[in-house]
Amino acid sequence: MTDTDSSTTTAKAPTRRALLGWGGAGLALGAAAAGGTVAMSRAGGDVDPAAAESGAAVEFHGAHQAGIATPVQDRLHFASFDVTTRDRAAFVQMLKDWTEAARRMTAGKPVGEGAYGGPAEAPPDDTGEALGLKPSRLTLTIGFGPSLFEKYGEAFGIEGKRPAALVDLPKFPGDNLDKNRSGGDLCVQACADDPQVAVHAIRNLARIGFGKVAIRWSQLGFGKTSSTTPEAQTPRNLMGFKDGTRNIAGTDTARLKKFVWVDDKDGPAWMTGGSYLVARRIRMNIETWDRTSLQEQEDVFGRTKGTGAPIGKAHEHDEPFLKAMKPDAHVRLAHPDSNGGITILRRGYSFTDGTDGLGRLDAGLFFLAYQRDPRKGFIPLQRRLAAHDALNEYIQHVGSAIFAIPPGVRDARDWWGRTLFSEEA
Amino acid sequence: MTDTDSSTTTAKAPTRRALLGWGGAGLALGAAAAGGTVAMSRAGGDVDPAAAESGAAVEFHGAHQAGIATPVQDRLHFASFDVTTRDRAAFVQMLKDWTEAARRMTAGKPVGEGAYGGPAEAPPDDTGEALGLKPSRLTLTIGFGPSLFEKYGEAFGIEGKRPAALVDLPKFPGDNLDKNRSGGDLCVQACADDPQVAVHAIRNLARIGFGKVAIRWSQLGFGKTSSTTPEAQTPRNLMGFKDGTRNIAGTDTARLKKFVWVDDKDGPAWMTGGSYLVARRIRMNIETWDRTSLQEQEDVFGRTKGTGAPIGKAHEHDEPFLKAMKPDAHVRLAHPDSNGGITILRRGYSFTDGTDGLGRLDAGLFFLAYQRDPRKGFIPLQRRLAAHDALNEYIQHVGSAIFAIPPGVRDARDWWGRTLFSEEA
């Protein structure tokens, strides 16, 4: 990131923090305007895939949070936080500070006065490892977990505001969940084309949140497994297959409206323009899979491995003929035609976290799915898959979380969570 | 990677495996020649930085293994293996199979008949997740640990061949080593600009090695912290500082010869053209560092945080004036002028492996250093740093390993470890 605030270690020029005011003090000048020559793509449901060039900045403001319909970036750092304060004012101030930091980092700027612009006797406002790196299409997306409402509803004055759709996920057959990789009061999804930019963003938010929140678990994703830009080649997961071929496109306003964005009729009002995120850490039994025949692998998925075409078809994007597949094939079971039209927006990433102590790679898919209502999205879909999917022999769900994703930050005065925490219109 | 072997899932064209012969059966046609239009850069100590464009292939063959003097790629997957067989022939065949697989993968080709080119009733030769990806400057570098000689010297007929320089590392002050992240009979360092390509390579070698070796530990590195191309900007580590500014350049044949490559007078003969690798997993106390003042941070490193200039100087590459730094400053202690000229080639990567159960990021530097003799390189240097370095307050060494890196694979008939295991000239 380019530190435009100071050109030497000791310069004490008026800082952008002073000019803009933290916490939304009133200047209608956002990071977008301040971004100068940085190329901006549009956020939320209004995406210009041509602007998805690596290195550019993604607009932070919008009706929806960026990082959902935004063309999927290459790398992920996802963090789940526990709240550690019962002080409402301190927590709200942290959300405002986070918003300002996110506004700057997504525009390719360091937090506050930067890594070396502040007073020498104080810790720098920014940790500095992203200095000199491009914005790298960084998006930061915040969510609120069920436990925030249950544990802090009274302290934070948000009693009764838990959305009905923010259900506790049921236990699915085969779940083997590690509670240290599950749940959380808050989450932040950082996606970027450069992993150092994504790691930097989460770390700086954790630093700003010190004393108010603590990281509960985090997950690095090294390669995207889904695309929201249909013209691009579908990435392969660690099983070597193209999955998510028929994902919702970031440009498909009609499907986004129908399946992803919370409507003003859905309620509660504070969630209008938001969405719901289900995150699942899915471990793959890589070594077993790698000793499975090609025929079995293709039968399990219902696709050919080479082109990714549905069984019996020639091309990846050909309409699947479901009856040509085995009854328990993954694509057949997951297809909307088998599920009364269930459709979710997938944004998963491959992970490899070393080994498991038994000489096996701890690797798989960190599954991220956005939807308008998990009761009509992930839950019925996963009930069906958990019961029947042939893939279950080779995978195991080991982490799980659900979050309400509030609507976008409208402008330079707005902040993450305002619709939940503020009485303002 | 482009699977040039088969264009449909069922095609059974003559395969490259059949044409080339596994195990070096005699055709003088290597992956480089077979690489077609793929741009090749030169390996070993003979590097053309202009060829370091992302996506290109790095030549696998050479006097030295690639991945040492090669311009540092963006991502790392490093694996340490335990040997699980005492069958010499099986182990040597695995090394030959690994070599052929490495030759293909570094050229951007899948292993063997690829992910879908073989018989449907057998597991595919390649796991497939790198299909369609570029070679991404993948390098694969093999090493042999002390325990290979101690545990398998007799079984493998390599008794007495352990190099004197392949010492067991001493325990340094402050070491807090996890044996599950230390040691290993073998290692493979996979570097690439695309992490999926690096992960794919290690996984496929592990798969080929099944029954002969098992992964002991592995480490993903998401961002390089050193450069061997001096004209490039020095990357920042997770402390936000430029470190390794005065690293050995991949083009500096004289310094490589003096400090990195084992000479024929050094002995043993099988190591001529090789090197020694020390790997250390260095955890950073990120949260403590982030609450440290800018002044203290700069004092600890002996550099300014912004430009990376040595204390009292204006530019990163200015010659440091060591006496301007505090006596325990990292740069001052590590500088060759303070150490009788000790110089190592650094190739470290930043890592972030989730959290440690206490809400802290498990993050830091995976330090990789190549040298002609660890007794004159890492060991005396680390003795000094471990005793005095101001940085020790903020870091902890939690993993450690040392490996003898054999010379390069000369041509399409040669194989990893031939000079150690074969009686041929």
XYZ file of C-alpha atoms in Angstrom, chain B residues 41-386:
346
model
C 14.499 -18.994 -17.129
C 17.828 -20.436 -16.128
C 18.272 -22.231 -12.838
C 20.986 -22.416 -10.241
C 23.636 -19.752 -10.022
C 23.075 -18.529 -13.507
C 19.948 -16.491 -13.215
C 18.387 -14.078 -15.635
C 16.160 -11.817 -13.548
C 14.383 -10.624 -16.671
C 13.034 -14.148 -17.061
C 11.447 -13.954 -13.632
C 8.074 -13.014 -15.051
C 5.172 -14.577 -13.239
C 3.734 -17.626 -14.939
C 6.917 -18.717 -16.706
C 8.717 -21.989 -16.045
C 12.096 -22.202 -14.326
C 14.549 -24.711 -15.806
C 14.734 -27.795 -13.607
C 18.117 -29.042 -14.792
C 21.466 -27.510 -13.943
C 24.671 -27.763 -11.946
C 22.791 -26.543 -8.877
C 19.222 -27.215 -7.853
C 16.753 -24.466 -8.729
C 15.023 -22.736 -5.828
C 18.181 -21.417 -4.180
C 19.669 -18.664 -6.331
C 16.463 -18.506 -8.390
C 14.646 -15.159 -8.004
C 12.420 -15.684 -4.975
C 8.855 -16.657 -5.848
C 5.863 -15.272 -3.981
C 4.619 -18.424 -2.188
C 6.026 -21.476 -0.431
C 4.953 -24.967 0.530
C 7.697 -26.708 2.454
C 7.437 -30.350 3.523
C 9.606 -32.483 5.761
C 9.276 -36.255 5.326
C 10.038 -39.300 7.451
C 11.216 -42.376 5.577
C 8.986 -45.405 6.219
C 10.785 -48.110 4.235
C 14.120 -49.873 4.697
C 14.042 -51.133 1.094
C 16.866 -49.382 -0.720
C 15.630 -50.205 -4.216
C 12.146 -48.920 -3.425
C 13.542 -45.723 -1.971
C 15.849 -45.080 -4.922
C 12.989 -45.768 -7.343
C 10.920 -43.206 -5.464
C 13.686 -40.641 -5.885
C 13.693 -41.361 -9.621
C 9.906 -41.132 -9.786
C 9.990 -37.898 -7.809
C 12.582 -36.473 -10.190
C 10.476 -37.244 -13.228
C 7.383 -35.797 -11.558
C 9.331 -32.677 -10.535
C 10.670 -32.318 -14.074
C 7.123 -32.350 -15.418
C 5.503 -30.178 -12.776
C 8.155 -27.454 -12.930
C 7.576 -27.340 -16.696
C 3.855 -26.821 -16.097
C 2.868 -30.389 -16.970
C 0.851 -32.820 -14.882
C 2.441 -35.912 -13.401
C 2.487 -39.000 -15.636
C -0.635 -39.369 -17.733
C -2.255 -36.465 -15.948
C -5.431 -36.099 -13.932
C -7.725 -37.855 -16.404
C -5.601 -39.364 -19.151
C -5.069 -42.774 -17.596
C -7.353 -45.791 -17.250
C -10.695 -45.060 -15.579
C -10.320 -47.987 -13.190
C -7.078 -46.629 -11.689
C -6.363 -43.537 -9.612
C -5.154 -40.713 -11.857
C -1.387 -40.062 -12.018
C -1.984 -36.420 -11.122
C -4.413 -35.006 -8.586
C -5.582 -32.341 -11.000
C -5.986 -29.167 -8.964
C -3.242 -27.425 -10.946
C -4.798 -28.176 -14.337
C -5.137 -24.971 -16.294
C -2.700 -23.070 -14.077
C 0.602 -21.705 -15.373
C 4.007 -23.149 -14.358
C 4.159 -20.122 -12.012
C 7.974 -20.348 -11.717
C 7.628 -23.517 -9.647
C 10.912 -24.813 -8.255
C 11.320 -28.030 -6.267
C 14.412 -28.464 -4.143
C 15.234 -31.681 -2.287
C 17.363 -32.138 0.824
C 18.562 -34.980 3.061
C 18.471 -34.655 6.859
C 20.969 -36.004 9.417
C 18.481 -38.676 10.520
C 18.460 -40.220 7.044
C 22.107 -41.126 7.504
C 21.730 -42.147 11.142
C 18.593 -44.269 10.792
C 18.953 -45.580 7.241
C 22.702 -45.434 6.619
C 23.096 -49.178 6.709
C 19.813 -50.111 4.995
C 20.427 -47.668 2.172
C 24.164 -48.252 1.822
C 25.068 -44.651 2.630
C 26.993 -45.306 5.825
C 29.835 -42.887 6.265
C 28.457 -40.556 3.627
C 26.982 -38.056 6.048
C 28.775 -34.761 5.374
C 30.736 -33.328 8.288
C 28.971 -30.016 7.630
C 25.565 -31.665 8.135
C 25.828 -31.243 11.889
C 23.030 -31.514 14.397
C 22.149 -27.930 15.220
C 23.049 -27.002 18.796
C 20.417 -25.792 21.211
C 20.461 -21.993 21.123
C 19.412 -19.794 24.037
C 15.681 -19.109 23.830
C 14.897 -22.084 21.596
C 11.459 -23.509 22.333
C 11.345 -26.186 19.675
C 8.321 -28.327 18.907
C 9.586 -31.712 17.763
C 6.503 -32.057 15.576
C 7.714 -29.056 13.596
C 11.394 -30.021 13.596
C 13.749 -32.403 11.851
C 12.991 -34.844 9.069
C 14.802 -37.424 6.938
C 14.034 -35.604 3.690
C 12.666 -32.226 2.694
C 11.186 -30.684 -0.396
C 10.938 -26.931 -0.774
C 8.276 -25.915 -3.304
C 8.298 -22.255 -4.320
C 5.890 -20.791 -6.881
C 4.057 -17.594 -7.623
C 0.735 -19.442 -7.292
C 0.241 -21.245 -3.961
C -2.006 -23.848 -5.558
C 0.898 -24.871 -7.796
C 3.223 -25.246 -4.780
C 0.645 -27.178 -2.745
C -0.115 -29.404 -5.738
C 3.561 -30.260 -6.151
C 4.127 -31.330 -2.530
C 0.896 -33.284 -2.454
C 1.754 -35.208 -5.599
C 5.230 -36.046 -4.325
C 3.661 -37.261 -1.062
C 1.233 -39.378 -3.059
C 4.015 -40.887 -5.184
C 5.992 -41.530 -1.997
C 3.167 -43.375 -0.234
C 4.560 -46.418 1.560
C 8.111 -45.079 1.310
C 7.827 -41.690 3.021
C 5.233 -39.831 5.075
C 4.965 -36.094 5.672
C 6.368 -35.232 9.098
C 5.446 -31.557 9.018
C 4.744 -28.959 6.397
C 4.626 -25.210 6.257
C 2.815 -22.829 3.955
C 4.443 -19.429 3.433
C 2.212 -16.751 2.021
C 4.646 -13.933 1.367
C 8.355 -13.809 0.628
C 10.491 -11.806 3.031
C 13.729 -11.901 1.063
C 14.775 -11.152 -2.449
C 17.639 -12.496 -4.499
C 17.071 -9.868 -7.179
C 18.713 -6.749 -5.789
C 16.967 -4.333 -8.098
C 13.578 -5.370 -6.721
C 12.057 -3.766 -3.660
C 12.896 -5.673 -0.472
C 9.691 -7.240 0.871
C 8.547 -6.476 4.419
C 8.238 -9.072 7.142
C 5.259 -9.270 9.502
C 6.951 -6.781 11.827
C 6.536 -4.297 9.004
C 10.276 -3.973 8.416
C 12.508 -4.603 5.442
C 14.956 -7.287 6.459
C 17.449 -9.078 4.260
C 18.264 -5.949 2.298
C 21.841 -7.078 1.721
C 20.986 -10.634 0.710
C 23.140 -12.481 -1.804
C 21.913 -11.787 -5.321
C 21.132 -14.735 -7.573
C 23.324 -13.113 -10.224
C 26.332 -12.647 -7.930
C 28.322 -15.690 -9.002
C 31.312 -14.761 -6.861
C 29.380 -14.522 -3.591
C 27.361 -17.630 -4.418
C 30.583 -19.544 -4.995
C 32.095 -18.214 -1.792
C 29.127 -18.565 0.549
C 26.505 -20.914 -0.920
C 27.777 -23.689 -3.204
C 29.743 -26.629 -1.835
C 33.134 -26.796 -3.549
C 34.843 -29.998 -4.720
C 37.524 -29.331 -2.109
C 34.923 -29.114 0.683
C 33.815 -32.731 0.368
C 32.166 -35.142 0.378
C 32.308 -35.515 -3.394
C 28.579 -36.252 -3.699
C 27.809 -32.769 -2.340
C 29.849 -30.799 -4.904
C 27.536 -28.148 -6.340
C 25.127 -28.593 -3.460
C 24.448 -26.483 -0.387
C 23.099 -26.713 3.181
C 19.683 -25.495 4.238
C 18.715 -24.398 7.733
C 14.958 -23.981 8.279
C 13.634 -22.292 11.409
C 10.012 -21.585 12.256
C 10.203 -18.233 14.067
C 7.015 -17.251 15.848
C 6.547 -13.504 16.292
C 4.798 -12.113 19.340
C 2.713 -10.026 16.981
C 0.385 -8.535 19.588
C 3.257 -7.387 21.814
C 5.160 -5.934 18.881
C 2.074 -4.049 17.719
C 1.903 -2.277 21.080
C 5.571 -1.265 20.981
C 6.549 2.310 20.163
C 7.929 3.232 16.765
C 11.178 4.336 18.416
C 11.653 0.967 20.124
C 10.810 -0.898 16.913
C 13.391 1.084 14.940
C 15.979 0.688 17.698
C 15.431 -3.061 17.748
C 15.961 -3.438 14.010
C 18.521 -0.688 13.459
C 16.516 0.534 10.494
C 13.847 3.144 9.967
C 10.453 1.604 9.372
C 9.416 3.757 6.422
C 12.242 3.618 3.918
C 14.137 0.756 5.512
C 17.277 2.912 5.641
C 19.881 1.994 8.257
C 19.682 4.295 11.296
C 21.180 7.661 10.405
C 21.094 6.997 6.655
C 18.651 8.156 3.998
C 18.129 5.153 1.730
C 17.541 1.437 2.186
C 20.660 0.369 0.314
C 23.017 2.873 1.958
C 25.948 1.243 3.689
C 24.947 0.887 7.372
C 26.915 2.892 9.951
C 26.812 0.226 12.624
C 27.982 2.425 15.459
C 24.934 4.644 14.996
C 22.798 1.679 16.051
C 22.228 0.347 19.541
C 24.686 -2.437 20.389
C 21.911 -5.034 20.401
C 20.218 -3.869 17.171
C 19.360 -6.745 14.858
C 21.026 -5.328 11.747
C 24.195 -4.460 13.662
C 24.531 -7.937 15.154
C 23.677 -9.746 11.924
C 25.932 -7.626 9.700
C 28.960 -9.447 8.256
C 31.251 -6.702 9.620
C 30.226 -7.731 13.155
C 30.667 -11.420 12.429
C 33.933 -11.859 10.631
C 32.162 -11.847 7.281
C 29.489 -14.495 7.877
C 27.082 -14.410 4.937
C 24.097 -16.625 4.210
C 21.508 -16.613 1.442
C 18.074 -16.008 2.937
C 14.833 -17.158 1.348
C 12.312 -16.847 4.163
C 8.533 -16.521 3.998
C 5.907 -15.039 6.292
C 3.371 -17.458 7.714
C 0.020 -17.155 9.485
C -1.399 -20.440 10.755
C -4.591 -19.359 12.458
C -4.563 -18.693 16.180
C -2.880 -20.264 19.167
C -5.884 -20.854 21.418
C -5.117 -17.695 23.389
C -6.545 -15.279 20.835
C -3.141 -14.560 19.359
C -2.179 -15.046 15.727
C 0.184 -17.965 15.181
C 2.283 -15.942 12.764
C 5.872 -15.163 11.993
C 8.782 -15.937 9.722
C 9.626 -19.316 8.250
C 13.352 -18.667 7.946
C 15.204 -20.505 5.176
C 18.942 -19.968 4.774
C 21.315 -21.591 2.301
C 25.040 -21.748 2.937
C 28.193 -23.596 2.001
C 28.807 -24.761 5.579
C 26.430 -24.218 8.517
C 29.383 -24.365 10.903
C 30.603 -21.152 9.293
C 27.162 -19.746 8.511
C 23.966 -20.087 10.478
C 25.424 -21.617 13.644
C 27.902 -18.893 14.671
C 25.504 -16.211 13.468
C 22.603 -17.581 15.483
C 24.795 -18.101 18.563
C 25.454 -14.396 18.513
C 21.869 -13.367 17.729
C 20.347 -15.758 20.282
